[in-house]
PDB file of C-alpha atoms in Angstrom:
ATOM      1  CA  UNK A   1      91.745  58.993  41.024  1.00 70.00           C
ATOM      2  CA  UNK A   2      92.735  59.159  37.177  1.00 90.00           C
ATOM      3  CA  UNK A   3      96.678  59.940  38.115  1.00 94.00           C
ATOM      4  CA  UNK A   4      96.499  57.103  40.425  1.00 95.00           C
ATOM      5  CA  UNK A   5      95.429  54.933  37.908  1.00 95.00           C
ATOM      6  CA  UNK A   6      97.524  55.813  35.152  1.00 94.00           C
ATOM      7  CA  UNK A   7     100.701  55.528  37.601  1.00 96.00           C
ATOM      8  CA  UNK A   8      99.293  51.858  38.625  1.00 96.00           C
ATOM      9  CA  UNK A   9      99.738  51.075  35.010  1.00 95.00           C
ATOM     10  CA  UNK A  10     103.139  52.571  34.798  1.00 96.00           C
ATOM     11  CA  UNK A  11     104.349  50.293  37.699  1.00 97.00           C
ATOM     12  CA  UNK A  12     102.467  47.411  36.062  1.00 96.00           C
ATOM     13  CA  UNK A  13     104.676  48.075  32.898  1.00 96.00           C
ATOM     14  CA  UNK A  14     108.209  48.668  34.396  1.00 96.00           C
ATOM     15  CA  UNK A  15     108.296  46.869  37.743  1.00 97.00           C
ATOM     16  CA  UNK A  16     110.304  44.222  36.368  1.00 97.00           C
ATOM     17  CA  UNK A  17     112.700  42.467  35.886  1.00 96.00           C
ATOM     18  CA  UNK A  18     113.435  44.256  32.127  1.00 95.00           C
ATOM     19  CA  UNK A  19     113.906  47.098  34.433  1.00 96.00           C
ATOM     20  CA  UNK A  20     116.828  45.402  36.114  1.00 96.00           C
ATOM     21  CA  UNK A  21     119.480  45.164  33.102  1.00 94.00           C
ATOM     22  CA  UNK A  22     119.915  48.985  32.871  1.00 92.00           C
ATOM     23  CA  UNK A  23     119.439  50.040  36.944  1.00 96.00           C
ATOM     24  CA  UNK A  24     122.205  49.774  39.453  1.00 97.00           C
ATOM     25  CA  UNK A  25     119.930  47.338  41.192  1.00 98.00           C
ATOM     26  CA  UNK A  26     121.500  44.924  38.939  1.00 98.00           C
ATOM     27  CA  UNK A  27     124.221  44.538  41.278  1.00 98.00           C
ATOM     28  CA  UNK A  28     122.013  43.300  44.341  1.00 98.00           C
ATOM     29  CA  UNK A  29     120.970  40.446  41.816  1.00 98.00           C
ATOM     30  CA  UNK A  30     124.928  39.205  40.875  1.00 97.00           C
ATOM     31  CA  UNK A  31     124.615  37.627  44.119  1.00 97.00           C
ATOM     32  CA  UNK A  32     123.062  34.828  46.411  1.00 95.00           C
ATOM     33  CA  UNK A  33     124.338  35.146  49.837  1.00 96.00           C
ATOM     34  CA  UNK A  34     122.675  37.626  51.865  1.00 97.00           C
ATOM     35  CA  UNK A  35     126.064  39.580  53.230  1.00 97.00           C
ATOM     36  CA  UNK A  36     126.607  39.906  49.228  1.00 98.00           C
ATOM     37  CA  UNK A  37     123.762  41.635  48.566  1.00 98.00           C
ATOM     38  CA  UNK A  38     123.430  43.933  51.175  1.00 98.00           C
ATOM     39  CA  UNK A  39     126.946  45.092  50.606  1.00 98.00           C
ATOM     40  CA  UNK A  40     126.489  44.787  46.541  1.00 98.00           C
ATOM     41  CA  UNK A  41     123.635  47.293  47.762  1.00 98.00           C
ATOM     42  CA  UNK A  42     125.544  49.807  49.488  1.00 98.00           C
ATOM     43  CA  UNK A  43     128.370  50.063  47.335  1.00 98.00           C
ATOM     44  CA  UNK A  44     126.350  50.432  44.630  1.00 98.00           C
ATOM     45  CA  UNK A  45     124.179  53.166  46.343  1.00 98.00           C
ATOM     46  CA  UNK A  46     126.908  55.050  47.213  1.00 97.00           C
ATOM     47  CA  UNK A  47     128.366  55.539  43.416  1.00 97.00           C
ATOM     48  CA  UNK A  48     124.726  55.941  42.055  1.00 96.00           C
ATOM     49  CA  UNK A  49     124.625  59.373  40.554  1.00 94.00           C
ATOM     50  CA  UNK A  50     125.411  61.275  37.354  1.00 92.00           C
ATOM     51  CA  UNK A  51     125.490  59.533  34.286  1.00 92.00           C
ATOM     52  CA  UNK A  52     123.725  55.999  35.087  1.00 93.00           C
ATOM     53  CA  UNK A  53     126.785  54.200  32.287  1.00 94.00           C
ATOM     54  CA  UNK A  54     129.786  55.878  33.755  1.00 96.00           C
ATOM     55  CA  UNK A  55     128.853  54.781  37.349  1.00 96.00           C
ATOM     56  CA  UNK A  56     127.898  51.533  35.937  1.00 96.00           C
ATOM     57  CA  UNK A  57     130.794  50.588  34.533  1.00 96.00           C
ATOM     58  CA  UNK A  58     132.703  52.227  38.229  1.00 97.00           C
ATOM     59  CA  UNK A  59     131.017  49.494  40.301  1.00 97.00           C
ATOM     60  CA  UNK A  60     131.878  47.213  37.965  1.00 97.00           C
ATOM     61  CA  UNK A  61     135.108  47.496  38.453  1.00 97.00           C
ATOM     62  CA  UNK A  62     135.123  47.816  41.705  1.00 97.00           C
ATOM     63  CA  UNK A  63     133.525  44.515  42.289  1.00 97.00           C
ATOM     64  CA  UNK A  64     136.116  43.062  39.545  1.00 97.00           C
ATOM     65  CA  UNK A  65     138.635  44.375  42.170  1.00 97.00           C
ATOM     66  CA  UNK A  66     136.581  41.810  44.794  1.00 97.00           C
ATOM     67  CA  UNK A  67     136.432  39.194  42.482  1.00 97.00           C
ATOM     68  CA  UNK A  68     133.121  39.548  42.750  1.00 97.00           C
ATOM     69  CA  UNK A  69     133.383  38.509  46.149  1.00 98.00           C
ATOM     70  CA  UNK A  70     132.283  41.711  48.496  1.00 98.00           C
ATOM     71  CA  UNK A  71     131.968  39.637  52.051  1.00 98.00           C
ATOM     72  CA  UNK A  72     135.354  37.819  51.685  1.00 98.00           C
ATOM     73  CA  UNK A  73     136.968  40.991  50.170  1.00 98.00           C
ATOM     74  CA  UNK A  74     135.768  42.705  52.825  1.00 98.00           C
ATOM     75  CA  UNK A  75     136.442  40.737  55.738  1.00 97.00           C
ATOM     76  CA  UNK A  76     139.685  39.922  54.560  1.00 97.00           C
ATOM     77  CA  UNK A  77     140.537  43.539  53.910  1.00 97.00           C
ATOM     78  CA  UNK A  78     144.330  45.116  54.693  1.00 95.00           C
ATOM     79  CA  UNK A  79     144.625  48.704  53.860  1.00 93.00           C
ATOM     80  CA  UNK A  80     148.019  48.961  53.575  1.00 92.00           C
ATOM     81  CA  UNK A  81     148.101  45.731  50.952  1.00 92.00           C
ATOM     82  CA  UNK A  82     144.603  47.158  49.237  1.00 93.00           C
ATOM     83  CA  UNK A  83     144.187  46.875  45.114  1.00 95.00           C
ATOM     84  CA  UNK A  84     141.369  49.745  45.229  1.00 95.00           C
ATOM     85  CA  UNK A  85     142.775  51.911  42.806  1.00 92.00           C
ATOM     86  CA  UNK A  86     140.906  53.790  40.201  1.00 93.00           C
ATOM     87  CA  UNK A  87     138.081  54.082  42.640  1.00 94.00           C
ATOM     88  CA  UNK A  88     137.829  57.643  42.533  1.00 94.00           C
ATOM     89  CA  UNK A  89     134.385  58.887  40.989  1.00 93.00           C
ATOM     90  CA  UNK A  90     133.359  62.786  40.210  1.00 94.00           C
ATOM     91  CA  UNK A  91     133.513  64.021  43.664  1.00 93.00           C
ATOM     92  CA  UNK A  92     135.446  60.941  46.055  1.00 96.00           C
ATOM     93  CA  UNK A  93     138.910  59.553  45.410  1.00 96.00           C
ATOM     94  CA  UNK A  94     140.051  56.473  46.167  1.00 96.00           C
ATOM     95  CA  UNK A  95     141.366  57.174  49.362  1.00 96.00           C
ATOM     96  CA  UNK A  96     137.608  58.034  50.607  1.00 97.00           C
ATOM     97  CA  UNK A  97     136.295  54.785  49.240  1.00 97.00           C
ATOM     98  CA  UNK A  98     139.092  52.820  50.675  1.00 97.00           C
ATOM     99  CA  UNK A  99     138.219  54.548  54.369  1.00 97.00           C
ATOM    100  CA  UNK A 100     135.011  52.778  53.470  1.00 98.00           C
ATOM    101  CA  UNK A 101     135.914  49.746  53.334  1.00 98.00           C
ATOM    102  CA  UNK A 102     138.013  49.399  56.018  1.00 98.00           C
ATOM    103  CA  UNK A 103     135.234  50.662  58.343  1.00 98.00           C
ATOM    104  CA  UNK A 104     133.271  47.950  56.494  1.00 98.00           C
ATOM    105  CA  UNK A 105     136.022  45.568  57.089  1.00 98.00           C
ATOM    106  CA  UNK A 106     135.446  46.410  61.172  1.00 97.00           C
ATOM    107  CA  UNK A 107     131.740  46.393  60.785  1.00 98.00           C
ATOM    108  CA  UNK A 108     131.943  42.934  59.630  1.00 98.00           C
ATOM    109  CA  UNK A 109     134.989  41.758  61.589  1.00 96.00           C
ATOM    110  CA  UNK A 110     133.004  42.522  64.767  1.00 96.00           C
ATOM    111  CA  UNK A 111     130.644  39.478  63.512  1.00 91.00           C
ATOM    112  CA  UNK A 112     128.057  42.285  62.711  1.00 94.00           C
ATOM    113  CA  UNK A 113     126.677  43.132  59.216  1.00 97.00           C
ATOM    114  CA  UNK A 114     125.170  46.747  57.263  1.00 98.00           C
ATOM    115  CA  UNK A 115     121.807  45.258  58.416  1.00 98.00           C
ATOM    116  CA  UNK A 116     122.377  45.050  62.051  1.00 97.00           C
ATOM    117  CA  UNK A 117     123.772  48.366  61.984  1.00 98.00           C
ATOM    118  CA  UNK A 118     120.736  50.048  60.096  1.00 98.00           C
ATOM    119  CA  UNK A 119     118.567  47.913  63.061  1.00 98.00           C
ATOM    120  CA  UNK A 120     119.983  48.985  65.819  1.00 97.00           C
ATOM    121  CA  UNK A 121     119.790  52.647  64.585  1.00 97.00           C
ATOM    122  CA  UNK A 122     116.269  52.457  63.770  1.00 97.00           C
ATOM    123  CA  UNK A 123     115.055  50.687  67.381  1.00 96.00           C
ATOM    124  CA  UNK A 124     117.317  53.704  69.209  1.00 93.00           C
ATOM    125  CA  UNK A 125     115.519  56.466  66.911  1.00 83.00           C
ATOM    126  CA  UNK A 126     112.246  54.402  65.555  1.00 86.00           C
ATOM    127  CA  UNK A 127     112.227  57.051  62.621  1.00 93.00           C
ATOM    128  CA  UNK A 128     114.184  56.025  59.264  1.00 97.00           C
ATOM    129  CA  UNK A 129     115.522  59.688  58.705  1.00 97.00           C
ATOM    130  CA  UNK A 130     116.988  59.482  62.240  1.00 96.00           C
ATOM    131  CA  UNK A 131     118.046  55.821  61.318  1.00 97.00           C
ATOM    132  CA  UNK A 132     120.417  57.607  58.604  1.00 98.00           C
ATOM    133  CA  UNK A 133     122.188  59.660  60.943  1.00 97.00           C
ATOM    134  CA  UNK A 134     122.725  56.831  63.506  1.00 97.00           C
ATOM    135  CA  UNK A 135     124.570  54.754  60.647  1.00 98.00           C
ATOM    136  CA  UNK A 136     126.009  57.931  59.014  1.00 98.00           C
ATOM    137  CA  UNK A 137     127.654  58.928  62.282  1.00 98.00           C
ATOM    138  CA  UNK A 138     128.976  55.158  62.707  1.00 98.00           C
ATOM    139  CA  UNK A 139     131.263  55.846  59.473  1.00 98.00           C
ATOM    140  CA  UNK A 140     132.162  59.655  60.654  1.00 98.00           C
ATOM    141  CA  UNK A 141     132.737  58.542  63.801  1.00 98.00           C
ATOM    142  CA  UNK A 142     135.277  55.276  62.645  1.00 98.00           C
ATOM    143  CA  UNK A 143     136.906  57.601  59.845  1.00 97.00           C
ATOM    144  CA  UNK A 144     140.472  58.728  59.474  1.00 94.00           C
ATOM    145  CA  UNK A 145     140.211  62.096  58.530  1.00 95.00           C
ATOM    146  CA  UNK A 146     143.643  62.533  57.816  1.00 95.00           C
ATOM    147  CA  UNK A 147     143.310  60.486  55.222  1.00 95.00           C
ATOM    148  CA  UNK A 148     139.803  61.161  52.863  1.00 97.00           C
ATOM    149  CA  UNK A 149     139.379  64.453  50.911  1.00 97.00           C
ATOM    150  CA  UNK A 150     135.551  66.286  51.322  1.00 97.00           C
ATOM    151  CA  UNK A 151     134.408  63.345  48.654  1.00 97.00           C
ATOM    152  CA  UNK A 152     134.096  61.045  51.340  1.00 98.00           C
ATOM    153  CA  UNK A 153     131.231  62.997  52.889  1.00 97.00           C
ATOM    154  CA  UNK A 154     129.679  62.841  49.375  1.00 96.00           C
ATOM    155  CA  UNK A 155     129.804  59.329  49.247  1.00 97.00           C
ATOM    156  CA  UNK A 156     127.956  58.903  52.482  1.00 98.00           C
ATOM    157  CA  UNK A 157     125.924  63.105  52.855  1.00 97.00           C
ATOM    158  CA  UNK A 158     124.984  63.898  56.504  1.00 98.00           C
ATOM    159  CA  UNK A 159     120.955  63.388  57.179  1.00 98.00           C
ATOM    160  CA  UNK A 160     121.523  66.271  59.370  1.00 97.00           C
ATOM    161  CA  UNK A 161     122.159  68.731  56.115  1.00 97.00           C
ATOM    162  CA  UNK A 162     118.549  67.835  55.367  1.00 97.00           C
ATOM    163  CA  UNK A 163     119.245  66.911  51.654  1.00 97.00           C
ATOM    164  CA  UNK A 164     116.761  64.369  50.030  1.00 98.00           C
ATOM    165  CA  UNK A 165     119.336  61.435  50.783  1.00 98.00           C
ATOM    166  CA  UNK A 166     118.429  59.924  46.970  1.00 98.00           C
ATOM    167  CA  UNK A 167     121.177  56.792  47.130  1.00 98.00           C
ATOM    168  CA  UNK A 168     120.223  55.754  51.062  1.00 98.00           C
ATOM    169  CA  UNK A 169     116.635  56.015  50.103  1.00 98.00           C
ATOM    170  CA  UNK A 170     116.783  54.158  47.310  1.00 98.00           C
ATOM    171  CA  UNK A 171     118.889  51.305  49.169  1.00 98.00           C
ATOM    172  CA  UNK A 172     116.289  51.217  52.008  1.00 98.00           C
ATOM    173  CA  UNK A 173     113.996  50.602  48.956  1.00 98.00           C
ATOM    174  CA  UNK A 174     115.819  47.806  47.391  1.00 98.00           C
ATOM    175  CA  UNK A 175     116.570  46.203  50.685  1.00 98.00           C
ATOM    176  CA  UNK A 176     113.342  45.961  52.399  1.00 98.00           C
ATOM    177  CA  UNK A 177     110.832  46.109  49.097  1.00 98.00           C
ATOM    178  CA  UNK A 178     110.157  42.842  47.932  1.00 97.00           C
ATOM    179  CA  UNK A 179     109.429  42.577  44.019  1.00 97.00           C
ATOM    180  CA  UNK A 180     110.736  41.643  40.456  1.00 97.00           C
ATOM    181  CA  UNK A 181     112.838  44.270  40.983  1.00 98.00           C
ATOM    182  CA  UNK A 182     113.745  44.802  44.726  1.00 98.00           C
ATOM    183  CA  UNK A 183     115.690  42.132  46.847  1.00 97.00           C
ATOM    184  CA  UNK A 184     113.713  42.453  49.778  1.00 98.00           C
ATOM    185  CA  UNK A 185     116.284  41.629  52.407  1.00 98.00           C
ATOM    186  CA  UNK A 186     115.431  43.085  55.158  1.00 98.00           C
ATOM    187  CA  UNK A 187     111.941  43.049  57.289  1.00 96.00           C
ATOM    188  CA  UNK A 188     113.035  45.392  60.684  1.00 97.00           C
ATOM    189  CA  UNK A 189     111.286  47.962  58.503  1.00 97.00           C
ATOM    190  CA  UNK A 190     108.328  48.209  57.438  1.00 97.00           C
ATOM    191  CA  UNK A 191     107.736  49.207  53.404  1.00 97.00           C
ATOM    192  CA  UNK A 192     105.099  51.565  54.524  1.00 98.00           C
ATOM    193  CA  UNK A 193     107.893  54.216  56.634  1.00 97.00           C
ATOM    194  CA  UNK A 194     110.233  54.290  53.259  1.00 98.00           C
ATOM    195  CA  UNK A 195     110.745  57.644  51.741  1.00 98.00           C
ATOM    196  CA  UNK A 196     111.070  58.037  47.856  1.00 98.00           C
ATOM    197  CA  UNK A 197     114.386  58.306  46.253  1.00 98.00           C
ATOM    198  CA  UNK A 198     113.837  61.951  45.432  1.00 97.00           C
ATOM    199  CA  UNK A 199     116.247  63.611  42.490  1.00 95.00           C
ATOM    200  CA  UNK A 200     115.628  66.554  40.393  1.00 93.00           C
ATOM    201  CA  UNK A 201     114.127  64.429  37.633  1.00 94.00           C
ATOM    202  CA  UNK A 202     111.911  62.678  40.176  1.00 96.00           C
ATOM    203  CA  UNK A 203     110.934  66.164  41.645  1.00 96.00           C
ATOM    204  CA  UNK A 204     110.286  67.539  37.905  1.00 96.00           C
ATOM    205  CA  UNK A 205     107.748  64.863  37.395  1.00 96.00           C
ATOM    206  CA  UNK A 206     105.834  64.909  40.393  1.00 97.00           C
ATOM    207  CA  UNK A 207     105.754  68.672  40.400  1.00 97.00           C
ATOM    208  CA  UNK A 208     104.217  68.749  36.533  1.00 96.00           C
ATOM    209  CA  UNK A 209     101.321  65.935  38.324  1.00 96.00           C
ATOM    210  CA  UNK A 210     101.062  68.386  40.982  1.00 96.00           C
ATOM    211  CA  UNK A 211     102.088  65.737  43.266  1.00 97.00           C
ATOM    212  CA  UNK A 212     105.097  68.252  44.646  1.00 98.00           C
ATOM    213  CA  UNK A 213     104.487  72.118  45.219  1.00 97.00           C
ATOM    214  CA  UNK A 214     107.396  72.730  46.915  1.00 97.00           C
ATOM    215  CA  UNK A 215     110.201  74.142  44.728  1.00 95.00           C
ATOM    216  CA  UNK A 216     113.209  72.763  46.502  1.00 95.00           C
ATOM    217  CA  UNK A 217     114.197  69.339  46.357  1.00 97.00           C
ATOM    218  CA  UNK A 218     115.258  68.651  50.003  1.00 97.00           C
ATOM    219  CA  UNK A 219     114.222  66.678  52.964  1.00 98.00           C
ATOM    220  CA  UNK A 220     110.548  68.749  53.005  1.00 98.00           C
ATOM    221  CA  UNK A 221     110.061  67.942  49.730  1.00 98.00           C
ATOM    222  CA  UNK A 222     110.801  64.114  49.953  1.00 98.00           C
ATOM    223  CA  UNK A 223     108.034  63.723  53.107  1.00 98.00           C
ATOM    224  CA  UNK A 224     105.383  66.399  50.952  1.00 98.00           C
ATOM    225  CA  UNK A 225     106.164  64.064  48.091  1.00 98.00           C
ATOM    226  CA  UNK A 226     105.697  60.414  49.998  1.00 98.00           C
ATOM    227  CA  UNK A 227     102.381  61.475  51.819  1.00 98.00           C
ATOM    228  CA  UNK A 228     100.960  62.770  48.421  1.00 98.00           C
ATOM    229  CA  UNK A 229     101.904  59.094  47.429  1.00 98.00           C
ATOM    230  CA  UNK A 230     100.501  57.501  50.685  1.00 98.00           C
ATOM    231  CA  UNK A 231      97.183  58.995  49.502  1.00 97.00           C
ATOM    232  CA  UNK A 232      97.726  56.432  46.747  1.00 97.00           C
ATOM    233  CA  UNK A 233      99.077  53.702  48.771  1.00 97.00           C
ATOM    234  CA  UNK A 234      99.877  53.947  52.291  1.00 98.00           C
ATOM    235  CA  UNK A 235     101.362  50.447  52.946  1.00 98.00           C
ATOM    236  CA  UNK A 236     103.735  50.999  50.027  1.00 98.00           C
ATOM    237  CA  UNK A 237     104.370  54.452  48.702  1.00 98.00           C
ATOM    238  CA  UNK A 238     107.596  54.217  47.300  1.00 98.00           C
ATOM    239  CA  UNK A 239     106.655  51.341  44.773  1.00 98.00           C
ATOM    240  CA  UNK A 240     105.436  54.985  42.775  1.00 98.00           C
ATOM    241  CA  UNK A 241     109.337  55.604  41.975  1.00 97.00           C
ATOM    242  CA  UNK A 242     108.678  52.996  39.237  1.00 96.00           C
ATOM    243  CA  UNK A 243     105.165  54.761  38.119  1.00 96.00           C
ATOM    244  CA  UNK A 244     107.379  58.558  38.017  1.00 96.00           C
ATOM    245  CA  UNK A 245     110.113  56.641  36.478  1.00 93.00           C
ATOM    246  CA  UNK A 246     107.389  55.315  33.789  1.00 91.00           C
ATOM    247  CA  UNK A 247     105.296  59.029  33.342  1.00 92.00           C
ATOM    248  CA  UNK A 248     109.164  60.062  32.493  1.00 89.00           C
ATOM    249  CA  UNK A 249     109.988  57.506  29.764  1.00 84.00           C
ATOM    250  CA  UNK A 250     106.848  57.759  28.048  1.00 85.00           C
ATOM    251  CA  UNK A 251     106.075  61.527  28.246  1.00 81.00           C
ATOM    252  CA  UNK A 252     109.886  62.418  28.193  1.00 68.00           C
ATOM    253  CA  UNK A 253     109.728  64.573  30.926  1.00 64.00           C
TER     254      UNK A 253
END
């Protein structure tokens, strides 16, 4: 149990709240109201790849667009009368992100919330992959099509595709973790059933700890990957994202 205990000392060391300043879980912790953070959470999740400073500095403009007030923005959201412009991001324009947030704006105008939705999924399909594609479909199936390019469907990827779902993963671990460094939000879940935010630096690590033999980084190799870390921790396997995270700074893998 060596690796175990050298990644127990990595988590020790950058579980907290140093860690915050320079993730996009920064954004969860700009705000106190619950509705805040979970959409502060899903915004953010959705922008969260390539270079961590230019999708940094996207969100923050897009929540300088909100006044950094993502409930009333979106509850009070018109698209014809919307200010989202320079939105678009590598793959998604604007007019994907605004298609967003007006299905946001009917998620919330229905007096429900990203929670309830992500609840009810889970207690129809009682499996969080399946939980994906339950609130995934909810956006296809509210979405103007007429009016998003392809980039849309990279803001929010189809579990069905069987890609390693990085961003949702990673929300479901900021939202229902509870830490220095995750909000903790939500408890329909438990932290044991999360699945770790798998990208190709991720996979690179775990494959030189022999934690990952698989060579593609997919769906397969996210469950291969969070068993070999249940072995470690069953009740809360993806608290080792910090540890891989850690064996990566200090070995620069």
């Amino acid at each position: 149990m060596m690796l175990k205990t050298q990644l127990d000392k990595y988590i020790e060391q950058y579980e907290t709240a140093e860690f915050i300043k320079d993730d996009p879980v920064m954004f969860l912790h700009k705000f106190n109201n619950k509705q805040d953070v979970e959409i502060a959470g899903f915004i953010s999740s959705m922008f969260a790849y390539g270079k961590r400073e230019v999708f940094i500095k996207k969100v923050n403009h897009i929540f300088d667009l909100m006044e950094n007030k993502p409930l009333d923005y979106i509850k009070s959201f018109n698209e014809k009368e919307n200010n989202l412009y320079e939105c678009d991001y590598r793959f998604s324009k604007d007019c994907d992100f605004v298609q967003i947030v007006k299905i946001l704006n009917k998620l919330y105008c229905e007096n429900e919330t990203l929670e309830s939705l992500f609840e009810y999924s889970y207690k129809q399909k009682n499996e969080i992959w399946n939980m994906f594609q339950g609130v995934v479909d909810y956006f296809y199936s509210n979405v103007n099509e007429e009016k998003i390019t392809k980039g849309f469907y990279h803001l929010l990827p189809n579990p069905a595709k069987k890609s390693a779902l990085k961003r949702l993963n990673m929300l479901m671990r900021w939202y229902v973790r509870k830490s220095a460094v995750d909000i903790g939000i939500w408890n329909f879940i438990p932290k044991s059933e999360l699945l770790i935010p798998l990208d190709t630096h991720v996979a690179k690590i775990s494959r030189k700890l022999g934690l990952l033999n698989r060579n593609d980084n997919g769906y397969e190799s996210v469950i291969e990957l969070t068993n070999r870390l249940k072995e470690f921790d069953s009740e809360d396997p993806v608290k080792y994202d910090f540890a891989l995270f850690g064996y990566g700074v200090n070995n620069k893998v």
